[in-house]
Amino acid sequence: QLQLVESGGGLVQPGGSLRLSCIASGSNLDYYAIGWFRQAPGKEREAVSCISSNDDSTYYADSAKGRFTISRDATKSTINLQMNSLKPEDTAVYSCAATQWPFTTIQAVCQFLYLEVRGQGTPVTVSS
């Protein structure tokens, strides 16, 4: 059974970078669509970025476009989220989720995975 663990969070100054990893055990992620989500204190969870299982098409929230990049690791067991030019408003707990369901659009992937987040996530704090 697939299990996911998030890592890579921490404290970073505004303008800095972090690379988050969603690490799989029990299976590789070769045929999984993956989504990264975040939840800030007192706010609802929001989708940050998703990548499809078939053609690696991607979705980015408007707040992430141009700054974040989702990618599959060559090991096929890790999905990374490279976050650059971090802002204080990026402060949140970041979590990942996965599905093998062959959704036809990346938006549908994100919408489904939004409800599938299970892990504890990795906290990101952007502060000077």
PDB file of C-alpha atoms in Angstrom:
ATOM      1  CA  GLN A   1       0.000   0.000   0.000  1.00  0.00           C
ATOM      2  CA  LEU A   2       1.312   3.406  -0.956  1.00  0.00           C
ATOM      3  CA  GLN A   3       2.428   5.655   1.878  1.00  0.00           C
ATOM      4  CA  LEU A   4       3.651   9.219   1.482  1.00  0.00           C
ATOM      5  CA  VAL A   5       5.909  11.256   3.737  1.00  0.00           C
ATOM      6  CA  GLU A   6       6.617  14.928   3.261  1.00  0.00           C
ATOM      7  CA  SER A   7       9.967  16.510   4.051  1.00  0.00           C
ATOM      8  CA  GLY A   8      12.075  19.566   3.345  1.00  0.00           C
ATOM      9  CA  GLY A   9      10.205  22.258   5.216  1.00  0.00           C
ATOM     10  CA  GLY A  10      11.799  24.738   7.555  1.00  0.00           C
ATOM     11  CA  LEU A  11      12.398  28.368   8.366  1.00  0.00           C
ATOM     12  CA  VAL A  12      13.544  30.569   5.498  1.00  0.00           C
ATOM     13  CA  GLN A  13      13.866  34.300   4.972  1.00  0.00           C
ATOM     14  CA  PRO A  14      11.690  36.099   2.438  1.00  0.00           C
ATOM     15  CA  GLY A  15      13.160  35.656  -1.013  1.00  0.00           C
ATOM     16  CA  GLY A  16      14.725  32.349  -0.084  1.00  0.00           C
ATOM     17  CA  SER A  17      14.134  28.869  -1.469  1.00  0.00           C
ATOM     18  CA  LEU A  18      13.102  25.469  -0.213  1.00  0.00           C
ATOM     19  CA  ARG A  19      12.713  22.117  -1.894  1.00  0.00           C
ATOM     20  CA  LEU A  20       9.955  19.951  -0.534  1.00  0.00           C
ATOM     21  CA  SER A  21       9.864  16.228  -1.188  1.00  0.00           C
ATOM     22  CA  CYS A  22       6.938  13.818  -1.209  1.00  0.00           C
ATOM     23  CA  ILE A  23       8.547  10.427  -0.667  1.00  0.00           C
ATOM     24  CA  ALA A  24       6.718   7.213  -1.443  1.00  0.00           C
ATOM     25  CA  SER A  25       7.045   3.796   0.095  1.00  0.00           C
ATOM     26  CA  GLY A  26       5.190   0.656  -0.856  1.00  0.00           C
ATOM     27  CA  SER A  27       5.184   1.639  -4.520  1.00  0.00           C
ATOM     28  CA  ASN A  28       6.907   4.020  -6.866  1.00  0.00           C
ATOM     29  CA  LEU A  29       5.043   7.037  -8.168  1.00  0.00           C
ATOM     30  CA  ASP A  30       5.485   6.333 -11.845  1.00  0.00           C
ATOM     31  CA  TYR A  31       1.759   5.972 -12.562  1.00  0.00           C
ATOM     32  CA  TYR A  32       0.418   8.295  -9.900  1.00  0.00           C
ATOM     33  CA  ALA A  33      -0.872  11.806 -10.151  1.00  0.00           C
ATOM     34  CA  ILE A  34       0.437  13.879  -7.260  1.00  0.00           C
ATOM     35  CA  GLY A  35      -0.731  17.048  -5.642  1.00  0.00           C
ATOM     36  CA  TRP A  36       0.855  19.454  -3.184  1.00  0.00           C
ATOM     37  CA  PHE A  37      -1.449  21.316  -0.822  1.00  0.00           C
ATOM     38  CA  ARG A  38      -0.937  23.767   1.980  1.00  0.00           C
ATOM     39  CA  GLN A  39      -2.851  24.997   4.957  1.00  0.00           C
ATOM     40  CA  ALA A  40      -1.966  28.121   6.860  1.00  0.00           C
ATOM     41  CA  PRO A  41      -3.147  28.677  10.431  1.00  0.00           C
ATOM     42  CA  GLY A  42      -6.788  29.697  10.467  1.00  0.00           C
ATOM     43  CA  LYS A  43      -7.186  29.213   6.736  1.00  0.00           C
ATOM     44  CA  GLU A  44      -8.622  26.533   4.502  1.00  0.00           C
ATOM     45  CA  ARG A  45      -6.433  24.060   2.675  1.00  0.00           C
ATOM     46  CA  GLU A  46      -5.515  25.140  -0.830  1.00  0.00           C
ATOM     47  CA  ALA A  47      -4.012  23.375  -3.799  1.00  0.00           C
ATOM     48  CA  VAL A  48      -0.512  24.568  -4.623  1.00  0.00           C
ATOM     49  CA  SER A  49       0.496  22.352  -7.537  1.00  0.00           C
ATOM     50  CA  CYS A  50      -0.454  19.057  -9.147  1.00  0.00           C
ATOM     51  CA  ILE A  51       1.118  16.806 -11.761  1.00  0.00           C
ATOM     52  CA  SER A  52      -0.783  14.267 -13.826  1.00  0.00           C
ATOM     53  CA  SER A  53      -0.015  10.570 -14.100  1.00  0.00           C
ATOM     54  CA  ASN A  54      -0.151  10.221 -17.878  1.00  0.00           C
ATOM     55  CA  ASP A  55       1.520  13.167 -19.565  1.00  0.00           C
ATOM     56  CA  ASP A  56       2.972  15.024 -16.565  1.00  0.00           C
ATOM     57  CA  SER A  57       0.790  18.037 -17.254  1.00  0.00           C
ATOM     58  CA  THR A  58       0.869  20.441 -14.342  1.00  0.00           C
ATOM     59  CA  TYR A  59      -1.320  22.834 -12.416  1.00  0.00           C
ATOM     60  CA  TYR A  60      -0.110  25.747 -10.327  1.00  0.00           C
ATOM     61  CA  ALA A  61      -2.127  28.016  -8.113  1.00  0.00           C
ATOM     62  CA  ASP A  62      -1.868  31.651  -9.185  1.00  0.00           C
ATOM     63  CA  SER A  63       0.140  32.321  -6.046  1.00  0.00           C
ATOM     64  CA  ALA A  64       2.685  29.677  -7.088  1.00  0.00           C
ATOM     65  CA  LYS A  65       3.060  30.414 -10.793  1.00  0.00           C
ATOM     66  CA  GLY A  66       6.541  31.494 -11.756  1.00  0.00           C
ATOM     67  CA  ARG A  67       7.958  30.667  -8.330  1.00  0.00           C
ATOM     68  CA  PHE A  68       7.206  26.988  -7.681  1.00  0.00           C
ATOM     69  CA  THR A  69       8.044  23.955  -9.804  1.00  0.00           C
ATOM     70  CA  ILE A  70       6.695  20.441  -9.350  1.00  0.00           C
ATOM     71  CA  SER A  71       8.751  17.573 -10.724  1.00  0.00           C
ATOM     72  CA  ARG A  72       9.252  13.844 -10.589  1.00  0.00           C
ATOM     73  CA  ASP A  73      12.525  12.541  -9.249  1.00  0.00           C
ATOM     74  CA  ALA A  74      14.521  10.111 -11.382  1.00  0.00           C
ATOM     75  CA  THR A  75      14.100   7.495  -8.675  1.00  0.00           C
ATOM     76  CA  LYS A  76      10.349   7.546  -9.418  1.00  0.00           C
ATOM     77  CA  SER A  77       9.686   7.455  -5.703  1.00  0.00           C
ATOM     78  CA  THR A  78       9.760  11.173  -5.010  1.00  0.00           C
ATOM     79  CA  ILE A  79       7.861  14.213  -6.185  1.00  0.00           C
ATOM     80  CA  ASN A  80       9.601  17.484  -5.478  1.00  0.00           C
ATOM     81  CA  LEU A  81       8.231  20.980  -5.095  1.00  0.00           C
ATOM     82  CA  GLN A  82      10.913  23.579  -5.664  1.00  0.00           C
ATOM     83  CA  MET A  83       9.844  26.846  -4.088  1.00  0.00           C
ATOM     84  CA  ASN A  84      11.735  30.017  -4.937  1.00  0.00           C
ATOM     85  CA  SER A  85      11.236  33.663  -4.050  1.00  0.00           C
ATOM     86  CA  LEU A  86       9.332  32.659  -0.945  1.00  0.00           C
ATOM     87  CA  LYS A  87       7.031  35.163   0.707  1.00  0.00           C
ATOM     88  CA  PRO A  88       5.650  35.351   4.246  1.00  0.00           C
ATOM     89  CA  GLU A  89       2.241  34.412   2.848  1.00  0.00           C
ATOM     90  CA  ASP A  90       3.700  31.059   1.776  1.00  0.00           C
ATOM     91  CA  THR A  91       3.927  30.106   5.448  1.00  0.00           C
ATOM     92  CA  ALA A  92       1.858  26.940   5.922  1.00  0.00           C
ATOM     93  CA  VAL A  93       1.987  23.206   6.435  1.00  0.00           C
ATOM     94  CA  TYR A  94       2.562  21.557   3.061  1.00  0.00           C
ATOM     95  CA  SER A  95       1.199  18.088   2.357  1.00  0.00           C
ATOM     96  CA  CYS A  96       1.038  15.778  -0.622  1.00  0.00           C
ATOM     97  CA  ALA A  97      -1.465  13.245  -1.887  1.00  0.00           C
ATOM     98  CA  ALA A  98      -1.521  10.740  -4.746  1.00  0.00           C
ATOM     99  CA  THR A  99      -3.955   8.868  -6.939  1.00  0.00           C
ATOM    100  CA  GLN A 100      -3.782   6.361  -9.791  1.00  0.00           C
ATOM    101  CA  TRP A 101      -7.220   7.325 -11.048  1.00  0.00           C
ATOM    102  CA  PRO A 102      -6.899   8.449 -14.681  1.00  0.00           C
ATOM    103  CA  PHE A 103      -8.588  11.842 -14.473  1.00  0.00           C
ATOM    104  CA  THR A 104      -8.869  13.586 -17.816  1.00  0.00           C
ATOM    105  CA  THR A 105      -7.865  17.030 -16.613  1.00  0.00           C
ATOM    106  CA  ILE A 106      -5.247  18.252 -14.189  1.00  0.00           C
ATOM    107  CA  GLN A 107      -7.896  20.392 -12.500  1.00  0.00           C
ATOM    108  CA  ALA A 108      -9.876  17.239 -11.739  1.00  0.00           C
ATOM    109  CA  VAL A 109      -6.730  15.688 -10.274  1.00  0.00           C
ATOM    110  CA  CYS A 110      -6.282  18.587  -7.899  1.00  0.00           C
ATOM    111  CA  GLN A 111      -9.941  18.637  -6.919  1.00  0.00           C
ATOM    112  CA  PHE A 112      -9.893  14.932  -6.077  1.00  0.00           C
ATOM    113  CA  LEU A 113      -6.577  14.979  -4.247  1.00  0.00           C
ATOM    114  CA  TYR A 114      -7.723  17.945  -2.169  1.00  0.00           C
ATOM    115  CA  LEU A 115      -9.872  15.477  -0.255  1.00  0.00           C
ATOM    116  CA  GLU A 116      -7.202  12.783  -0.139  1.00  0.00           C
ATOM    117  CA  VAL A 117      -4.544  14.536   1.938  1.00  0.00           C
ATOM    118  CA  ARG A 118      -3.683  12.270   4.856  1.00  0.00           C
ATOM    119  CA  GLY A 119      -0.131  12.979   6.020  1.00  0.00           C
ATOM    120  CA  GLN A 120       1.079  15.329   8.693  1.00  0.00           C
ATOM    121  CA  GLY A 121       2.860  17.501   6.179  1.00  0.00           C
ATOM    122  CA  THR A 122       6.015  19.538   6.500  1.00  0.00           C
ATOM    123  CA  PRO A 123       5.877  23.054   7.942  1.00  0.00           C
ATOM    124  CA  VAL A 124       7.238  26.007   6.027  1.00  0.00           C
ATOM    125  CA  THR A 125       7.824  29.326   7.747  1.00  0.00           C
ATOM    126  CA  VAL A 126       8.890  32.349   5.753  1.00  0.00           C
ATOM    127  CA  SER A 127      10.019  35.076   8.089  1.00  0.00           C
ATOM    128  CA  SER A 128      12.848  37.479   8.629  1.00  0.00           C
TER     129      SER A 128
END
